[in-house]
Short mmCIF file of C-alpha atoms and ligand atoms in Angstrom, two decimals:
data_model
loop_
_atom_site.label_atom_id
_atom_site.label_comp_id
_atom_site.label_asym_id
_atom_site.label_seq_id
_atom_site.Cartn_x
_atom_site.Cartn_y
_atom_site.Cartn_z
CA UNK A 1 0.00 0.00 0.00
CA UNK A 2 2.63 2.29 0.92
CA UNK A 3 4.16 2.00 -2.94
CA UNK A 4 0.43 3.31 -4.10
CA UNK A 5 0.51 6.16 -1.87
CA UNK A 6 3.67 7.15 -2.49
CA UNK A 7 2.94 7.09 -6.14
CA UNK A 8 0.12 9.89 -6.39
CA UNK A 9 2.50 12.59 -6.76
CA UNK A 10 1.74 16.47 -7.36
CA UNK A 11 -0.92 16.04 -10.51
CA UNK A 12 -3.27 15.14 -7.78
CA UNK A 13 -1.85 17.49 -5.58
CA UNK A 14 -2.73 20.29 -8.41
CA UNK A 15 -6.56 19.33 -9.09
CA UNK A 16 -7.51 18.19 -5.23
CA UNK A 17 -6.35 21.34 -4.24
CA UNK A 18 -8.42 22.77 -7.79
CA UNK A 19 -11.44 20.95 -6.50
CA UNK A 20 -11.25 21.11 -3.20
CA UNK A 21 -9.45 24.38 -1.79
CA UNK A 22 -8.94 22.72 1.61
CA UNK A 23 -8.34 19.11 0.58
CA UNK A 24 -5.65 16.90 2.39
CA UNK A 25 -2.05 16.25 0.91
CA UNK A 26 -2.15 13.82 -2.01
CA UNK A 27 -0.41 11.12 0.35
CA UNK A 28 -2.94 11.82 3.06
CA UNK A 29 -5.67 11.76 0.07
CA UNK A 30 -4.75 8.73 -1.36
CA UNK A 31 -4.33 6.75 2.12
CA UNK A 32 -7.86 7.86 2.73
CA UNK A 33 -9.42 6.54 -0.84
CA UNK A 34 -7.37 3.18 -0.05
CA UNK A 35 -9.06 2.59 3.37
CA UNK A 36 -12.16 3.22 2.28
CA UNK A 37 -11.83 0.41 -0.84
CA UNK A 38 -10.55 -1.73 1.44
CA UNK A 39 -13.33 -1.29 4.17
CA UNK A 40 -15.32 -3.89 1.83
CA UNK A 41 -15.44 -7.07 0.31
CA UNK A 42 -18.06 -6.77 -2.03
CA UNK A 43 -16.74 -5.83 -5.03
CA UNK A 44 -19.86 -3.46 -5.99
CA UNK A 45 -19.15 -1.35 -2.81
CA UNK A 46 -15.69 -0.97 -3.64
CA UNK A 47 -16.38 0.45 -7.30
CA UNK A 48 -19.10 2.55 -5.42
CA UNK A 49 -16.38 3.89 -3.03
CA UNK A 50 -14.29 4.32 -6.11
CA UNK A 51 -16.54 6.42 -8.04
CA UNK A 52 -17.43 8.54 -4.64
CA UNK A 53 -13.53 9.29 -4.34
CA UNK A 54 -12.62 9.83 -7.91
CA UNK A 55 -15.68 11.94 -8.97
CA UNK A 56 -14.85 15.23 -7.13
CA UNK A 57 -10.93 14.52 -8.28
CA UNK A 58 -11.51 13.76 -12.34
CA UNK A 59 -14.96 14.01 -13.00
CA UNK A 60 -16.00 10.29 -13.11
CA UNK A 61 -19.84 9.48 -13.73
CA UNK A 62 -19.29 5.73 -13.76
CA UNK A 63 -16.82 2.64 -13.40
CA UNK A 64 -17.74 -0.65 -14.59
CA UNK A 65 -16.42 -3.85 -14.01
CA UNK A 66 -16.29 -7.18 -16.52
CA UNK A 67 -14.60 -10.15 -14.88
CA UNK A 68 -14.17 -13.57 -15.82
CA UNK A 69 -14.56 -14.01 -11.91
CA UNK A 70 -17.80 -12.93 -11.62
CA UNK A 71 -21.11 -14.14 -12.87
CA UNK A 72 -22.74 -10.35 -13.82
CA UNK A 73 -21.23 -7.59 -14.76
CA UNK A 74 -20.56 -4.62 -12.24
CA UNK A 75 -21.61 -0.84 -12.28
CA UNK A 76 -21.54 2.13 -10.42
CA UNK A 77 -22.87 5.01 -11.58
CA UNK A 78 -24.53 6.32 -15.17
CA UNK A 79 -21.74 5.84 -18.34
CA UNK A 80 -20.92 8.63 -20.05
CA UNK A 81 -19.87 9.68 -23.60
CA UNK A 82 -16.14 9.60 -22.97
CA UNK A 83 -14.40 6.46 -22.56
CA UNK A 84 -11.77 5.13 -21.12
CA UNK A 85 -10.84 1.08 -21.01
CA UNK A 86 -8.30 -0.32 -18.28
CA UNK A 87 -7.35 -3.84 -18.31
CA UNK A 88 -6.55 -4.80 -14.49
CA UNK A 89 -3.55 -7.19 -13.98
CA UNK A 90 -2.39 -8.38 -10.79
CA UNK A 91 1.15 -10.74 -10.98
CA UNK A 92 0.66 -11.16 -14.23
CA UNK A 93 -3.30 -12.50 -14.03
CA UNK A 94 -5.98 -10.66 -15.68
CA UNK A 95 -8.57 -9.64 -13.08
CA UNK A 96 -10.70 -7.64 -15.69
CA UNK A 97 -11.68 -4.81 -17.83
CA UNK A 98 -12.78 -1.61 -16.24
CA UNK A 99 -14.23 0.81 -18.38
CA UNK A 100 -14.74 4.67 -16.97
CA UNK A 101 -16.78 7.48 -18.41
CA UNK A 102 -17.70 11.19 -18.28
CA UNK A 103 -19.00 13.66 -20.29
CA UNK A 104 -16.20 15.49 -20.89
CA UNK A 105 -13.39 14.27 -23.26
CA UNK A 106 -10.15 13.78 -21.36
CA UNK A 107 -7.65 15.63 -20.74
CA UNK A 108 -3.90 13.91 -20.53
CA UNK A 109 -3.22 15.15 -17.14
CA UNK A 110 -6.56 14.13 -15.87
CA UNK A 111 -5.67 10.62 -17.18
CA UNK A 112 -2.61 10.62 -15.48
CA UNK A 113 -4.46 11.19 -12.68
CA UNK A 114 -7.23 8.59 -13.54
CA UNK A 115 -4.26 5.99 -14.04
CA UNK A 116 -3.26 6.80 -10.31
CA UNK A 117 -6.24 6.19 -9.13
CA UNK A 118 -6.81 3.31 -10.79
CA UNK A 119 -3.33 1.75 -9.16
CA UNK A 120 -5.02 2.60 -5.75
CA UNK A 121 -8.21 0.44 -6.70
CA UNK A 122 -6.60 -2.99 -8.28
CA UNK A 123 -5.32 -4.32 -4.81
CA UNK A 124 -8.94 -3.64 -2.91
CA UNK A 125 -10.61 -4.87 -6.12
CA UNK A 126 -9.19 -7.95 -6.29
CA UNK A 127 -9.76 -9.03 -2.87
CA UNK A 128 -12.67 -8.34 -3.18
CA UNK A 129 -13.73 -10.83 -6.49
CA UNK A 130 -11.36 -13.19 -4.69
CA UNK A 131 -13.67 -13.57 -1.39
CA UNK A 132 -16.30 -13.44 -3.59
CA UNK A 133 -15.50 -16.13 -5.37
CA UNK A 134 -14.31 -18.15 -2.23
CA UNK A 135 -17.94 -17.42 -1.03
CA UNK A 136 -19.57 -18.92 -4.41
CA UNK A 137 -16.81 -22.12 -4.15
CA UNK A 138 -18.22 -22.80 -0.53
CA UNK A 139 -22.10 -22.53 -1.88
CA UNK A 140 -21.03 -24.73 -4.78
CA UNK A 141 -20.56 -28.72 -5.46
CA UNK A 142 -17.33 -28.76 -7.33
CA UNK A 143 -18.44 -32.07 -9.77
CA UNK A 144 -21.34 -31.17 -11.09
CA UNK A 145 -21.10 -27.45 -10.80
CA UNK A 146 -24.86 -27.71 -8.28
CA UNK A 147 -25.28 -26.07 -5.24
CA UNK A 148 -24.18 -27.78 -2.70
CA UNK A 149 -25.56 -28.73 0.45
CA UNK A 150 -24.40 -26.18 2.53
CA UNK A 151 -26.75 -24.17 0.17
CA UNK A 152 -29.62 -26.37 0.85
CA UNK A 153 -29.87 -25.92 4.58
CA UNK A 154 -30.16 -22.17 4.25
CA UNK A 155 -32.38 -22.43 1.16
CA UNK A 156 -34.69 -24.60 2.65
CA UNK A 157 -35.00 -22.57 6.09
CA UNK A 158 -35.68 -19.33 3.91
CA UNK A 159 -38.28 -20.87 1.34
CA UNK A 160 -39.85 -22.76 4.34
CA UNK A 161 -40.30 -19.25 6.17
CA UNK A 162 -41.24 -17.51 3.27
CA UNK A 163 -43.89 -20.19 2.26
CA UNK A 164 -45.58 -20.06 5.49
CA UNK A 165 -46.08 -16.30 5.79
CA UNK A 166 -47.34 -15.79 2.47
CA UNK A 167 -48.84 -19.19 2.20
CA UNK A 168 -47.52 -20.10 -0.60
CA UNK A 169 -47.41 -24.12 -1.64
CA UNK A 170 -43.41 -25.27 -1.23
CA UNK A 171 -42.70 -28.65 -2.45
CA UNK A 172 -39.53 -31.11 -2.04
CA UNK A 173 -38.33 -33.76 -4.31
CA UNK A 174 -35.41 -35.92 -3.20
CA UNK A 175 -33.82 -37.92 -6.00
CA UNK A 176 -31.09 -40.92 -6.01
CA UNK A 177 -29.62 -43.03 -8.43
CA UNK A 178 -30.30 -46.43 -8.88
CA UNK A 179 -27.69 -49.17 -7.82
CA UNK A 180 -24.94 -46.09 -8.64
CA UNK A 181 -22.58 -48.16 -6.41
CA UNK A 182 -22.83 -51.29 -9.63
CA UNK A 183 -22.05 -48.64 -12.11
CA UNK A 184 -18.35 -47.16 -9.71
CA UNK A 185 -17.90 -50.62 -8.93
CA UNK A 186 -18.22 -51.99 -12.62
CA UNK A 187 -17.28 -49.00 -14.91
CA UNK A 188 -14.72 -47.46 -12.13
CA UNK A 189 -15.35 -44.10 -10.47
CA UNK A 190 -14.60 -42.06 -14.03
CA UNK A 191 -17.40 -43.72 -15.23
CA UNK A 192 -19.73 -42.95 -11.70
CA UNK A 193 -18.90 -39.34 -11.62
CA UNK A 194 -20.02 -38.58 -15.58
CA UNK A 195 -23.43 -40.61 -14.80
CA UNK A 196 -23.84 -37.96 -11.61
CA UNK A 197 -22.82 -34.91 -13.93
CA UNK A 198 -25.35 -36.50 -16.63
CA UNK A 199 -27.94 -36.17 -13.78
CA UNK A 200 -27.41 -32.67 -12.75
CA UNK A 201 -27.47 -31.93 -16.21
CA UNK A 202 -30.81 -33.43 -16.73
CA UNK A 203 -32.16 -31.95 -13.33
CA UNK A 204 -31.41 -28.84 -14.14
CA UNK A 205 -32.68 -29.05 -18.14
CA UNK A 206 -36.05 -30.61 -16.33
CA UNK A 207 -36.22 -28.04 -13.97
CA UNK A 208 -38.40 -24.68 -14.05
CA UNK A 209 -37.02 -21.07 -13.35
CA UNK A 210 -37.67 -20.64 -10.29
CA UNK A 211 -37.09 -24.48 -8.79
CA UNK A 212 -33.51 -24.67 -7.33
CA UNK A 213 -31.24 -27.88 -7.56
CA UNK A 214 -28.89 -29.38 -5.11
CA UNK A 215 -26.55 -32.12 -5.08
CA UNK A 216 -27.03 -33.15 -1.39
CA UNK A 217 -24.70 -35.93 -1.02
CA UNK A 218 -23.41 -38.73 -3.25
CA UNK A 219 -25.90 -39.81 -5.59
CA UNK A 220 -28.40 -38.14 -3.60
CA UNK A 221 -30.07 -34.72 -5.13
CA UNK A 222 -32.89 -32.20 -4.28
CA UNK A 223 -35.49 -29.63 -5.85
CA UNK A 224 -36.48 -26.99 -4.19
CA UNK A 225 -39.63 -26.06 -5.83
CA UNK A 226 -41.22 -23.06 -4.38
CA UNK A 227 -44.49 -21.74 -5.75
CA UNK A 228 -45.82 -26.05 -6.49
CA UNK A 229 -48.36 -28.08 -5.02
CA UNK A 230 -47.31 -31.97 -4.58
CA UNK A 231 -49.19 -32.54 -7.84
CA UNK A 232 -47.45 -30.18 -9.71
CA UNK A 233 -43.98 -31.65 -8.18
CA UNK A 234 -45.09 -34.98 -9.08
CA UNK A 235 -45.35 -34.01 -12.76
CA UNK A 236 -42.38 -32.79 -13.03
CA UNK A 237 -40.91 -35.98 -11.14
CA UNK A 238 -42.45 -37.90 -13.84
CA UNK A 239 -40.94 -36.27 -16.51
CA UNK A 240 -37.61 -36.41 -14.90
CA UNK A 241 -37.17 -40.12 -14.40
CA UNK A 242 -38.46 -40.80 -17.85
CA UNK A 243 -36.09 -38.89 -19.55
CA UNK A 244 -33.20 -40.62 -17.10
CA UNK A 245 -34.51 -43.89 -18.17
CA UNK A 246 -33.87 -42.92 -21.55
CA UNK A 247 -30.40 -42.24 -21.04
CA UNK A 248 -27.37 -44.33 -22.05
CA UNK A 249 -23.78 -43.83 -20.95
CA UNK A 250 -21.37 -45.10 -23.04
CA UNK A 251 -18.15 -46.05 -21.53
CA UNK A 252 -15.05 -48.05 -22.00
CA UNK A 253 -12.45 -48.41 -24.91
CA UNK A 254 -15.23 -51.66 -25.85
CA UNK A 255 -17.87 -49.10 -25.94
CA UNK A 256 -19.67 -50.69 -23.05
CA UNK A 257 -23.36 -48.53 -22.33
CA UNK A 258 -25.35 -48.49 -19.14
CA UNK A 259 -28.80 -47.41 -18.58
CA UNK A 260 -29.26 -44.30 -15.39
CA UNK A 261 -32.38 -45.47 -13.68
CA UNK A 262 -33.28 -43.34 -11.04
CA UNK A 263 -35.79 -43.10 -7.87
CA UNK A 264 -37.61 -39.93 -6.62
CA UNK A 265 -39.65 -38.69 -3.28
CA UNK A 266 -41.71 -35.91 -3.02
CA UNK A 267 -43.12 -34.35 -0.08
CA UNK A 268 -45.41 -30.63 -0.15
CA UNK A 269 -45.14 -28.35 3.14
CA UNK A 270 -47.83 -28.76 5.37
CA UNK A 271 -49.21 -26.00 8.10
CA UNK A 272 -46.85 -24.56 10.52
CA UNK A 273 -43.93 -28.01 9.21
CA UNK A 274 -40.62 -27.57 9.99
CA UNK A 275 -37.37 -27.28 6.94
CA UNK A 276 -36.05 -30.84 8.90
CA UNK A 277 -39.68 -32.82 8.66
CA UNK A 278 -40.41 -31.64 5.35
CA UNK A 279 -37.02 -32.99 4.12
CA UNK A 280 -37.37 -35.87 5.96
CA UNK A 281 -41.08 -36.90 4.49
CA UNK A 282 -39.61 -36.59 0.82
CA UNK A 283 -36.76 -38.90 2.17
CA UNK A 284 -38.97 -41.57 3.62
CA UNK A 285 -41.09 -41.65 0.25
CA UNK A 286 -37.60 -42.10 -2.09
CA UNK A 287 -36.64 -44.63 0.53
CA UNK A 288 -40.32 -46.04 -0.02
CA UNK A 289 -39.69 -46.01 -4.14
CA UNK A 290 -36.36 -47.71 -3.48
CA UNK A 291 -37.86 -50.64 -1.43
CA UNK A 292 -40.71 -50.91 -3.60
CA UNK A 293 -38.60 -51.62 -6.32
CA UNK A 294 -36.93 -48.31 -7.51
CA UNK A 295 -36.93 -46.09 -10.80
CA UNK A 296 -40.28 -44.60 -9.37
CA UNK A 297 -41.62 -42.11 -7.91
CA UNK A 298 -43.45 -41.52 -4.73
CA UNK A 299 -45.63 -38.72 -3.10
CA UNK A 300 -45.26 -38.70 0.77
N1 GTP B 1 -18.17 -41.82 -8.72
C1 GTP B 1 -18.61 -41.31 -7.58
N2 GTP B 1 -19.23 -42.09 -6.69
C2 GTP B 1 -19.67 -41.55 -5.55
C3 GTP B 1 -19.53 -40.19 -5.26
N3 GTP B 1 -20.09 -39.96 -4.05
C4 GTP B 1 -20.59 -41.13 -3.61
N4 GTP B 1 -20.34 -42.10 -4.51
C5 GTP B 1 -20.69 -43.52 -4.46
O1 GTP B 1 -22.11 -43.63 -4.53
C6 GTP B 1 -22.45 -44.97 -4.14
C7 GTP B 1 -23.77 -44.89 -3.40
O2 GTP B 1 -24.12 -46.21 -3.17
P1 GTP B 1 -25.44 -46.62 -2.40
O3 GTP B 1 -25.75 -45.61 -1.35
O4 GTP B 1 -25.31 -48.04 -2.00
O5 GTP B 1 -26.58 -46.45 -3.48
P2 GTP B 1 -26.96 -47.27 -4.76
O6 GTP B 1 -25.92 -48.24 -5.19
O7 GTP B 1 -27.39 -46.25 -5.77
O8 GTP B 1 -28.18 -48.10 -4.26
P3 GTP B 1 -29.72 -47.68 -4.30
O9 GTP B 1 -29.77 -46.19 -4.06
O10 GTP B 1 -30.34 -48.46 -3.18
O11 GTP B 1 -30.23 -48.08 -5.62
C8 GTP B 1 -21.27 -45.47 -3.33
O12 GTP B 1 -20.63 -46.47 -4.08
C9 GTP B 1 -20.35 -44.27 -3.20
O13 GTP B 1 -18.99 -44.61 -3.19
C10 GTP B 1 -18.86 -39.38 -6.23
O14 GTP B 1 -18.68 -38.16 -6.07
N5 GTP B 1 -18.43 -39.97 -7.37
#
């Protein structure tokens, strides 16, 4: 940090003290527009904070953000006519394109002083898409991509509450793969993992908008299906585990296939349930459809 601070030198001495007759030394300036990026980790804030500091100093109306490590892209403020495009590096690594605007064209020493400022905002910046991303990791399953079930828990406790107030119907569907242990035990685990990545695929094609899918352990997955009644789950049980049963993996240098067969149980929030019971009645009925011979599909 101290290399940054060090490194606004008098251009932003000339047009803080232009903007603001009784600003602070540049050092003093720039300390304070470092500690205030750095008093966040959300990567919005800090381009807010950004746009706050350099707006009095340059004239900035906006600063946005495109990152390969981070689903949206990220504004602050209104763009502008006038352009200018950064590409951020840190070590080496690319941690994105920033693009600032303004009316007004730019001026060479105001882009000097832009550049500065911009050499105070990488560090802060990149912490922040860092934790982030560390955040999205922890929510995340890393083999098929699916939330995890971390994710679930607080999912479920937030849909659950959410359902009861406005009494909305909340339904559950827990779904397993058939004798998945044959297929790691006769294809090897290679084989086991791209049968579970088929699956998430397929859950998630099945899936509507607004449902939300889980891998909750193993072979073991769940919807989330806010806004459905048990019927309307069912249906779209129904459709899932026919379109699994249609599915063959080839694997093998012999081309060897195997069919996914799959097993489902769904359970619909009842008055004043708990998140724990209403899992745990969609659990019962998939360990019903298992006994009763799985690839079906059971309503609790
Ligand atoms: N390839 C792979 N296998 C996994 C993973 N996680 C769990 N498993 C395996 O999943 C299998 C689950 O086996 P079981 O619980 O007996 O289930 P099943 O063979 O599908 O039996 P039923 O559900 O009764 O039809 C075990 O062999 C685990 O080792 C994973 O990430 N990848």
């Amino acid at each position: 940090m101290s290399e940054q601070v060090v490194s606004m030198e008098s251009k932003v001495k000339s047009q803080v003290s232009a903007a603001r007759p009784a600003a602070p030394s540049p050092e003093a300036l720039a300390l304070q527009v470092v500690m205030r990026l750095q008093s966040t980790l959300d990567p919005e804030q800090v381009l807010r904070y950004f746009l706050q500091e350099a707006a009095p100093l340059v004239g900035l109306s906006s600063v946005r953000l495109q990152s390969d490590g981070l689903d949206t892209v990220l504004q602050a403020g209104r763009s502008r006519r006038c352009r200018v495009v950064q590409r951020l590096r840190i070590n080496g690594e690319l941690l994105g394109e920033l693009t600032l605007s303004r009316a007004r064209p730019w001026r060479e020493e105001e882009r000097e002083t832009l550049d500065q400022l911009v050499a105070l905002l990488v560090h802060p910046l990149h912490n922040a898409v860092r934790f982030q991303q560390a955040q999205a990791a922890a929510r995340h399953d890393s083999l098929t991509g699916l939330l995890n079930r971390h994710a679930l828990d607080q999912a479920l406790a937030r849909e659950v509450s959410l359902a009861h107030r406005h009494q909305h119907p909340l339904s559950l569907m827990v779904v397993d793969l058939d004798r998945f242990k044959q297929i790691n035990d006769r294809y090897g685990h290679r084989a086991g993992d791209a049968a579970l990545r088929r699956l998430a695929d397929m859950l998630e094609e099945n899936c509507r908008g607004g449902d939300l899918v889980f891998r909750y352990a193993g072979d073991e997955f769940v919807v989330l299906m806010a806004h459905t009644r048990a019927s309307g789950a069912m249906r779209s049980g129904e459709r899932l585990l026919q379109a699994v049963a249609e599915v063959t993996v080839a694997m093998g240098e012999e081309g060897e296939c195997f069919d996914l067969r799959a097993s489902a149980g769904v359970a619909a929030l009842a008055e004043g349930e708990s998140a724990e019971d209403l899992f745990h009645r969609a659990d019962l009925a998939l360990l019903r459809a298992k006994r009763y011979g799985r690839n079906r599909l059971i309503c609790d």
